[in-house]
Coordinates of C-alpha atoms in Angstrom, one line a residue:
X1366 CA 4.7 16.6 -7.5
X1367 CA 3.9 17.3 -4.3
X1368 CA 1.9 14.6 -1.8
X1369 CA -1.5 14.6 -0.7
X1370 CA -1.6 14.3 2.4
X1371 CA -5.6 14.9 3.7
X1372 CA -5.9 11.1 3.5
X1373 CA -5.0 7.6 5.0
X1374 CA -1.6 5.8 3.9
X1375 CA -0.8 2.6 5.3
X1376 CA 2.0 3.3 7.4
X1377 CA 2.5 -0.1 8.7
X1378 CA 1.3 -3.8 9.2
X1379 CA -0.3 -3.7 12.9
X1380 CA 1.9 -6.5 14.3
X1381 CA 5.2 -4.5 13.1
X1382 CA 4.3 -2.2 15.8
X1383 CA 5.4 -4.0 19.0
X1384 CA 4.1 -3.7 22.5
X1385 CA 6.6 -2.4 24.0
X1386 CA 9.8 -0.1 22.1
X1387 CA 8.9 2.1 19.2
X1388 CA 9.0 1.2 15.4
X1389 CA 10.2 4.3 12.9
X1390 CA 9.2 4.7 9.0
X1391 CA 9.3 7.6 6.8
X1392 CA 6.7 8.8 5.2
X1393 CA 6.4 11.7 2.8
X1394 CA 9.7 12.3 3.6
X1395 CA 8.9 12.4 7.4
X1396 CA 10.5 9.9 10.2
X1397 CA 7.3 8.8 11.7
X1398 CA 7.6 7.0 14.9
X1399 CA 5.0 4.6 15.8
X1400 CA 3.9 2.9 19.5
X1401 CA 1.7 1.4 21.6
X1402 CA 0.8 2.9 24.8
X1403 CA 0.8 1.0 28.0
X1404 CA -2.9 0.1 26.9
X1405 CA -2.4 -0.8 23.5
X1406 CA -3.5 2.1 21.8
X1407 CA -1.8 3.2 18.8
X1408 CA 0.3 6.1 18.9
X1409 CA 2.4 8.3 16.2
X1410 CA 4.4 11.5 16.5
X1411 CA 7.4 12.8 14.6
X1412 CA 10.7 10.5 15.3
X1413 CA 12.5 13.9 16.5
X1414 CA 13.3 15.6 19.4
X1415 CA 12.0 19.7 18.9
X1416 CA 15.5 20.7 21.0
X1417 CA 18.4 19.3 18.8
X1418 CA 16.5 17.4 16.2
X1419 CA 17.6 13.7 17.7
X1420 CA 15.4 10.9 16.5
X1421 CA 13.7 9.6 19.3
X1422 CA 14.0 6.1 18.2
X1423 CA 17.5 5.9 19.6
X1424 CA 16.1 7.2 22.9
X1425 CA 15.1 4.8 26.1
X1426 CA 11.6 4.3 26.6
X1427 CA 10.1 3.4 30.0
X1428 CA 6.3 3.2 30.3
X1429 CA 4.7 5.3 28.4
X1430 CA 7.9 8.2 28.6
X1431 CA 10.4 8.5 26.0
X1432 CA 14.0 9.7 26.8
X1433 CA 15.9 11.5 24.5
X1434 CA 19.1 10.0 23.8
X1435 CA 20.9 13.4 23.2
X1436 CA 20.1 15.7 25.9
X1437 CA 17.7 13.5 28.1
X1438 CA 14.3 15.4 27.3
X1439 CA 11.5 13.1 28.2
X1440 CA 8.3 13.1 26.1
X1441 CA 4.9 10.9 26.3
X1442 CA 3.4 9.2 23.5
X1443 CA 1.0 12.5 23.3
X1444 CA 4.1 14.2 22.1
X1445 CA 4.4 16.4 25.3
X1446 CA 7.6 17.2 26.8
X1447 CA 7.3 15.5 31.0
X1448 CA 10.8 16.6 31.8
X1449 CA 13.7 18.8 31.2
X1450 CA 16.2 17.8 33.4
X1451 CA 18.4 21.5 32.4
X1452 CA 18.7 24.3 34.9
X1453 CA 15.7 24.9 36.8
X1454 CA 13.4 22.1 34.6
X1455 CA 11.1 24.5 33.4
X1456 CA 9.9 23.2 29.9
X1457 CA 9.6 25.6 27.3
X1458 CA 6.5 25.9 25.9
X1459 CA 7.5 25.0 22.0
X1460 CA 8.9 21.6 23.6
X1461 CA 6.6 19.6 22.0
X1462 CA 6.4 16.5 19.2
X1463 CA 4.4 17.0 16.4
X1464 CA 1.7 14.2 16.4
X1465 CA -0.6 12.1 13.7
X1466 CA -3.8 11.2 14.0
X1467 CA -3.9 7.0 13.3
X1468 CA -6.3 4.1 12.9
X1469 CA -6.1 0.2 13.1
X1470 CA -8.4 -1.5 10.3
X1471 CA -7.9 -4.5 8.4
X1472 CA -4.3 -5.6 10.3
X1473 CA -3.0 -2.4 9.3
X1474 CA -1.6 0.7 10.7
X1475 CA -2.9 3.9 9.5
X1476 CA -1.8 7.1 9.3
X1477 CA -3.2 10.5 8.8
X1478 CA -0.2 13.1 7.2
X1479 CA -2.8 16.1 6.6
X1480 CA -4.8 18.5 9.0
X1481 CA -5.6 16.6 12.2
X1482 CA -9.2 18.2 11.9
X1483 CA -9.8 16.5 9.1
X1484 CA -9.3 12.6 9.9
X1485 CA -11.9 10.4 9.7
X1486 CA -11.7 6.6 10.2
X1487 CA -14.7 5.8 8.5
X1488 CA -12.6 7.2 4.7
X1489 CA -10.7 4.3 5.5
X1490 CA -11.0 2.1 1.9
X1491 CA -13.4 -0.8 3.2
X1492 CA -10.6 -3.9 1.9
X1493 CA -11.7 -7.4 2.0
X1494 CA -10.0 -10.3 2.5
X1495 CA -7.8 -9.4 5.5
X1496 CA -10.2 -11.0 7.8
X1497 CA -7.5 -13.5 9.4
X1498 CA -10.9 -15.5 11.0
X1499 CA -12.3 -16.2 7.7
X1500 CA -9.3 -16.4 5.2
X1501 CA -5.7 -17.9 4.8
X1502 CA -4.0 -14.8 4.1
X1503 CA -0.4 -14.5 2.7
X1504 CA 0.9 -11.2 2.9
X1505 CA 4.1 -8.9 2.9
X1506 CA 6.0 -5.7 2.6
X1507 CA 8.3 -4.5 -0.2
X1508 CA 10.3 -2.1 -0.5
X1509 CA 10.9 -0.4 -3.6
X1510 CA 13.4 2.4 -4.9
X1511 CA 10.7 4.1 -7.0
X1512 CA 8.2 6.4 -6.8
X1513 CA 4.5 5.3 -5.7
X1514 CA 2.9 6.2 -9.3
X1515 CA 4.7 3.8 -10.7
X1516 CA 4.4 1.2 -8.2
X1517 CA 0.6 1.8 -8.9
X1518 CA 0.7 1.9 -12.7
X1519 CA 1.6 -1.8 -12.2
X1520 CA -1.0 -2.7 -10.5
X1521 CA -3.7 -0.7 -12.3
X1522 CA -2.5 -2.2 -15.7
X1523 CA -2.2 -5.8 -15.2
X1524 CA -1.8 -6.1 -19.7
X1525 CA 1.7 -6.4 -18.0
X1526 CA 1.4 -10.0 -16.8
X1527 CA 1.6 -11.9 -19.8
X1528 CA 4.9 -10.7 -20.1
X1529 CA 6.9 -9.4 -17.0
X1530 CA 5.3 -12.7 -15.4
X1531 CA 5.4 -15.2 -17.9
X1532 CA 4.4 -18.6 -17.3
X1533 CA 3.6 -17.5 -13.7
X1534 CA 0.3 -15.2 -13.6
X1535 CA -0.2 -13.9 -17.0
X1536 CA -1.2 -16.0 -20.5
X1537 CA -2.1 -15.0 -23.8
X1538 CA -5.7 -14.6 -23.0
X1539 CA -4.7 -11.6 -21.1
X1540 CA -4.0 -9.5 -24.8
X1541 CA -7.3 -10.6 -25.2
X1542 CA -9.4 -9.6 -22.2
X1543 CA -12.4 -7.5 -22.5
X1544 CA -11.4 -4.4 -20.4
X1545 CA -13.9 -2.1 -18.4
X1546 CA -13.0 1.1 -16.8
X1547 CA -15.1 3.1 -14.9
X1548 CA -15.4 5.8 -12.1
X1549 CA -17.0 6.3 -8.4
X1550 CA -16.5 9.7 -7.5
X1551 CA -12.7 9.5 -6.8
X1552 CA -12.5 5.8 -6.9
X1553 CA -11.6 4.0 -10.0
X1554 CA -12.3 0.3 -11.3
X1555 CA -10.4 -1.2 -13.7
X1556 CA -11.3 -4.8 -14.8
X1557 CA -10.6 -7.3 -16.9
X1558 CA -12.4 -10.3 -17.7
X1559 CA -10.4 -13.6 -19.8
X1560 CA -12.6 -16.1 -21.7
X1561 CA -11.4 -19.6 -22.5
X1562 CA -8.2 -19.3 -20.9
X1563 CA -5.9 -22.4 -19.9
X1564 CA -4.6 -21.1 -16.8
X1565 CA -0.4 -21.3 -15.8
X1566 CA 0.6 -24.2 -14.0
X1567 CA 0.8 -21.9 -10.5
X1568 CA -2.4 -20.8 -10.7
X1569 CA -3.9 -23.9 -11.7
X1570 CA -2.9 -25.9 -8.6
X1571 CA -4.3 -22.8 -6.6
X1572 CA -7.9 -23.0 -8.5
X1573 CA -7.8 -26.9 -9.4
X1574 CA -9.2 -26.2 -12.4
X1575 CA -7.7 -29.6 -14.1
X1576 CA -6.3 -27.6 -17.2
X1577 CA -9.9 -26.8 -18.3
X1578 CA -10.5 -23.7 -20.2
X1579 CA -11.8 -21.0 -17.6
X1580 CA -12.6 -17.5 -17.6
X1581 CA -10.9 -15.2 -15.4
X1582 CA -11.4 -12.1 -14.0
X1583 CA -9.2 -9.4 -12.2
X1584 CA -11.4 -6.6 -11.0
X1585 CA -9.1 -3.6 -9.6
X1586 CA -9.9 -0.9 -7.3
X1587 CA -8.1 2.2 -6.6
X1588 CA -8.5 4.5 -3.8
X1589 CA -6.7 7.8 -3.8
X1590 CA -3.7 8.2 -3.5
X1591 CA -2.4 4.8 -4.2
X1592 CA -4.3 1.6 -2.2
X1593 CA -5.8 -0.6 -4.4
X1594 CA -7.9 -4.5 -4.0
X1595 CA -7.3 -6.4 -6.6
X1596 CA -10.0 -9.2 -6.9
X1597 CA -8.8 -12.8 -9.2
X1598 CA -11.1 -15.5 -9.5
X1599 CA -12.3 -18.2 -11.8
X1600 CA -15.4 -19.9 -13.2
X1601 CA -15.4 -22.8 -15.5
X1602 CA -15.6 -21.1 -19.5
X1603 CA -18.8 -20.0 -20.3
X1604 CA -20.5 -19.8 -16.9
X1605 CA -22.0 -16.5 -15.1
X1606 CA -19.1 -14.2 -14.7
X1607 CA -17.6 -13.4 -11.4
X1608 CA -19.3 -16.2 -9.6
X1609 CA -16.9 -19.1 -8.6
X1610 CA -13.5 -19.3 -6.8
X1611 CA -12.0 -16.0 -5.6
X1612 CA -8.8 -14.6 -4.0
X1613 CA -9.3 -10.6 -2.6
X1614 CA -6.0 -9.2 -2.5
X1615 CA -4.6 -5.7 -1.4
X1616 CA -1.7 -3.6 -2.7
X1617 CA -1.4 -0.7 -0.9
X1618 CA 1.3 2.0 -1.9
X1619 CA 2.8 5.0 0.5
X1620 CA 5.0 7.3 -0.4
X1621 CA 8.6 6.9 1.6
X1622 CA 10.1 9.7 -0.5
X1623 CA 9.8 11.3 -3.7
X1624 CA 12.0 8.4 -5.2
X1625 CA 10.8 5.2 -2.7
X1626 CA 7.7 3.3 -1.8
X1627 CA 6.2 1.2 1.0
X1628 CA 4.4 -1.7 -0.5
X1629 CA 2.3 -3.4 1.6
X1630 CA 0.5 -6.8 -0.5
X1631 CA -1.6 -9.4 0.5
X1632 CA -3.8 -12.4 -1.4
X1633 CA -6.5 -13.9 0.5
X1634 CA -8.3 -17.7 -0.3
X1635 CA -11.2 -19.2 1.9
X1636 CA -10.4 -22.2 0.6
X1637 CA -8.1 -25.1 1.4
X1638 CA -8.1 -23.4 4.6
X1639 CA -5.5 -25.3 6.3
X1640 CA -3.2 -26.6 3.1
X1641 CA 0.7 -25.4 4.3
X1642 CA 2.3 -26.5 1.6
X1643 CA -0.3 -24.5 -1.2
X1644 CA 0.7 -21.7 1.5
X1645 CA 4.1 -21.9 1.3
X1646 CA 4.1 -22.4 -2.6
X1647 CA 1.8 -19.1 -3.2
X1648 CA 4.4 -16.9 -0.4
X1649 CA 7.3 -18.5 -2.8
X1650 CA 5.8 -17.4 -5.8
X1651 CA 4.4 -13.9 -5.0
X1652 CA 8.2 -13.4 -3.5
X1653 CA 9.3 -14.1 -7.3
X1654 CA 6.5 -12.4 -9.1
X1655 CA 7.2 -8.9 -6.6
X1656 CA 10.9 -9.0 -5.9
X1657 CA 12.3 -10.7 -8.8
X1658 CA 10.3 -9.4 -11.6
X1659 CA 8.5 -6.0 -10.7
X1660 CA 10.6 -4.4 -8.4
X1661 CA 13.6 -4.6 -10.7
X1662 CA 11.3 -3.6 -14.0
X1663 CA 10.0 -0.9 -11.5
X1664 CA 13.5 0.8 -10.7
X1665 CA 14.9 0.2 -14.5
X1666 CA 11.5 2.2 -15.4
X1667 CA 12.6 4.5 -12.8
X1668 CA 16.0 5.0 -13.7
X1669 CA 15.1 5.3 -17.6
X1670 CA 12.8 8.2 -16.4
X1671 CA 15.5 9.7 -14.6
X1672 CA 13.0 12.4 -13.0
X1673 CA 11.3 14.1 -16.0
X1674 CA 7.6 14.1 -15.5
X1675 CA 5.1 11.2 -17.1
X1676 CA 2.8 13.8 -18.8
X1677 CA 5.5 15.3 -20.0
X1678 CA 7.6 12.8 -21.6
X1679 CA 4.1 12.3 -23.8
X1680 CA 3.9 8.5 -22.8
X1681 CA 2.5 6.2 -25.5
X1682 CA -1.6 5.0 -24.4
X1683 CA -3.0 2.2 -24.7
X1684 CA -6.4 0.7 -24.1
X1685 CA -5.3 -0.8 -21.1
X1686 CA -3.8 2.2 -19.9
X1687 CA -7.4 3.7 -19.2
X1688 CA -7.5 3.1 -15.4
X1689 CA -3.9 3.9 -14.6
X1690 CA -4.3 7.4 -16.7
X1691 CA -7.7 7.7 -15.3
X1692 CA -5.9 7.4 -11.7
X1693 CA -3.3 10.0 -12.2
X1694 CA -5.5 12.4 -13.3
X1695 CA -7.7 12.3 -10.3
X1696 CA -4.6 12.1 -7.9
X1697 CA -3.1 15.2 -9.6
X1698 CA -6.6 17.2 -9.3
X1699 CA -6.8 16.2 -5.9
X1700 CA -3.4 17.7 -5.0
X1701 CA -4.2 20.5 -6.8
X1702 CA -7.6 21.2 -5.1
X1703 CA -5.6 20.6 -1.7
X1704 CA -3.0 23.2 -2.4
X1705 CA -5.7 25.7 -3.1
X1706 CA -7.6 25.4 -0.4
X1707 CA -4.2 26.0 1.6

């Protein structure tokens, strides 16, 4: 299925772009190369040169002025070509870089891959918890040999932690969980609320709830075409829901290809501020729960799919399946609608 692309992907953490040199990604199957200007501005335009096709990655950069490694063609971070050193050093007129409009928000990187026209900064999903002045913030990037749906079907069904994650997030209550789906124009919320549930040891030293019975929540929001938050928190059993403890997180999906993702994931407290060894135990565990135990579920789920599409393979539903289905649907309308409108 083909990408949408008038919208914002997160095409990188902010502090993966250095100051100086360029950073590359793909993105909907386009080498993307990202910079900062000489005044910090953020810059993108297509990591290739128009004459031969180079990547400009492996070129020199000096200021603000790229330099083709292949045939010395310079180009600043506008995309426009500064100098042909050939024959009389006129530049030819189609000797531009194709350029993306970007934003900074929320320590990420941006990236608009639709009509220029049409970006607008203020679409960007309004995530909390990656407000490094007010939370401790663990965070990361995964890649993943899959495609995005997937990646966000995990997320947007979390019936999956119980098992896949075992003794780590997920208990038995989770089977149980009262589930509420519901819709925001194109934004979807999936929840799911626990009652009387003995937390797993990891998540018990995180809370401090003693081994006491608690209810749970784990609110999910998805904005198209694949960034999610994903509120947790706890309460002591029986109290007013959704008011006690609570850790925001993001999981944000981009497209690299048809068959890989960019998975950009943090979990935010704003409490036990200054705790490094509860900061080092939660980036140990989310490295097992993501790397050991979804990515490869992801990629066998992947492989057994083997490229047929979801809808039609007539996937089993369940009642938990509600917000991921509910998801696809809208993403699929919304590339539809897109391509229509040319």
């Amino acid at each position: 299925m083909p990408f949408l692309r008038n919208c914002w992907y997160v095409a990188a953490w902010s502090d993966e772009v250095p100051d100086e040199g360029t950073f590359n990604r793909r993105i909907l199957n386009e080498d993307v190369l990202l910079a900062r200007g000489s005044d910090g501005t953020l810059r993108a335009m297509r990591n290739r040169c128009p004459h031969r096709f180079a990547p400009l990655s492996l070129g020199e950069r000096v200021g603000d002025v790229i330099e083709c490694a292949y045939h010395g063609l310079k180009f600043n971070l506008n995309g426009q070509c500064v100098l042909n050193p050939h024959g009389g050093g006129q530049v030819p007129p189609n000797a531009k870089v194709q350029t993306y409009p970007v934003a900074e928000r929320h320590m990420l990187a941006w990236i608009w891959m639709g009509e220029p026209g049409k970006a607008d900064p203020s679409t960007i999903p309004d995530l909390v918890g990656l407000d490094p002045g007010r939370f401790a913030i663990n965070r990361g990037y995964m890649h993943t040999p899959a495609n995005y749906e997937y990646m966000t079907d995990n997320i947007m069904d979390l019936g999956h932690i119980e098992f896949l994650h075992k003794g780590l997030l997920g208990s038995e209550a989770i089977r149980h969980a009262e589930v509420d789906v519901a819709q925001e124009g194109n934004v979807v919320h999936s929840n799911r609320l626990t009652r009387n549930e003995i937390l797993p040891m990891a998540l018990e030293v995180l809370y401090e709830t003693s081994g006491e019975p608690v209810d749970r929540w784990l609110d999910v929001t998805w904005y198209p075409p694949g960034n999610m938050q994903l509120v947790v928190g706890v309460t002591a059993a029986g109290e007013p829901e959704r008011i006690g403890r609570e850790t925001p997180g993001v999981h944000l999906m981009t497209p690299e290809t048809d068959e890989s993702t960019h998975y950009f994931w943090s979990n935010a407290r704003d409490f036990r501020l200054d705790d490094e060894a509860l900061h080092a135990a939660l980036d140990e565990g989310f490295q097992i729960a993501f790397e050991q135990q979804d990515k490869p579920m992801i990629m066998a789920q992947h492989g057994a799919i083997g490229g047929e599409d979801f809808w039609d393979l007539h996937p089993v539903i369940l009642e938990g399946d509600a917000g991921a289905v509910r998801a696809r649907r809208i993403l699929r309308k919304l590339i539809k609608d897109e391509q229509v409108a040319g």
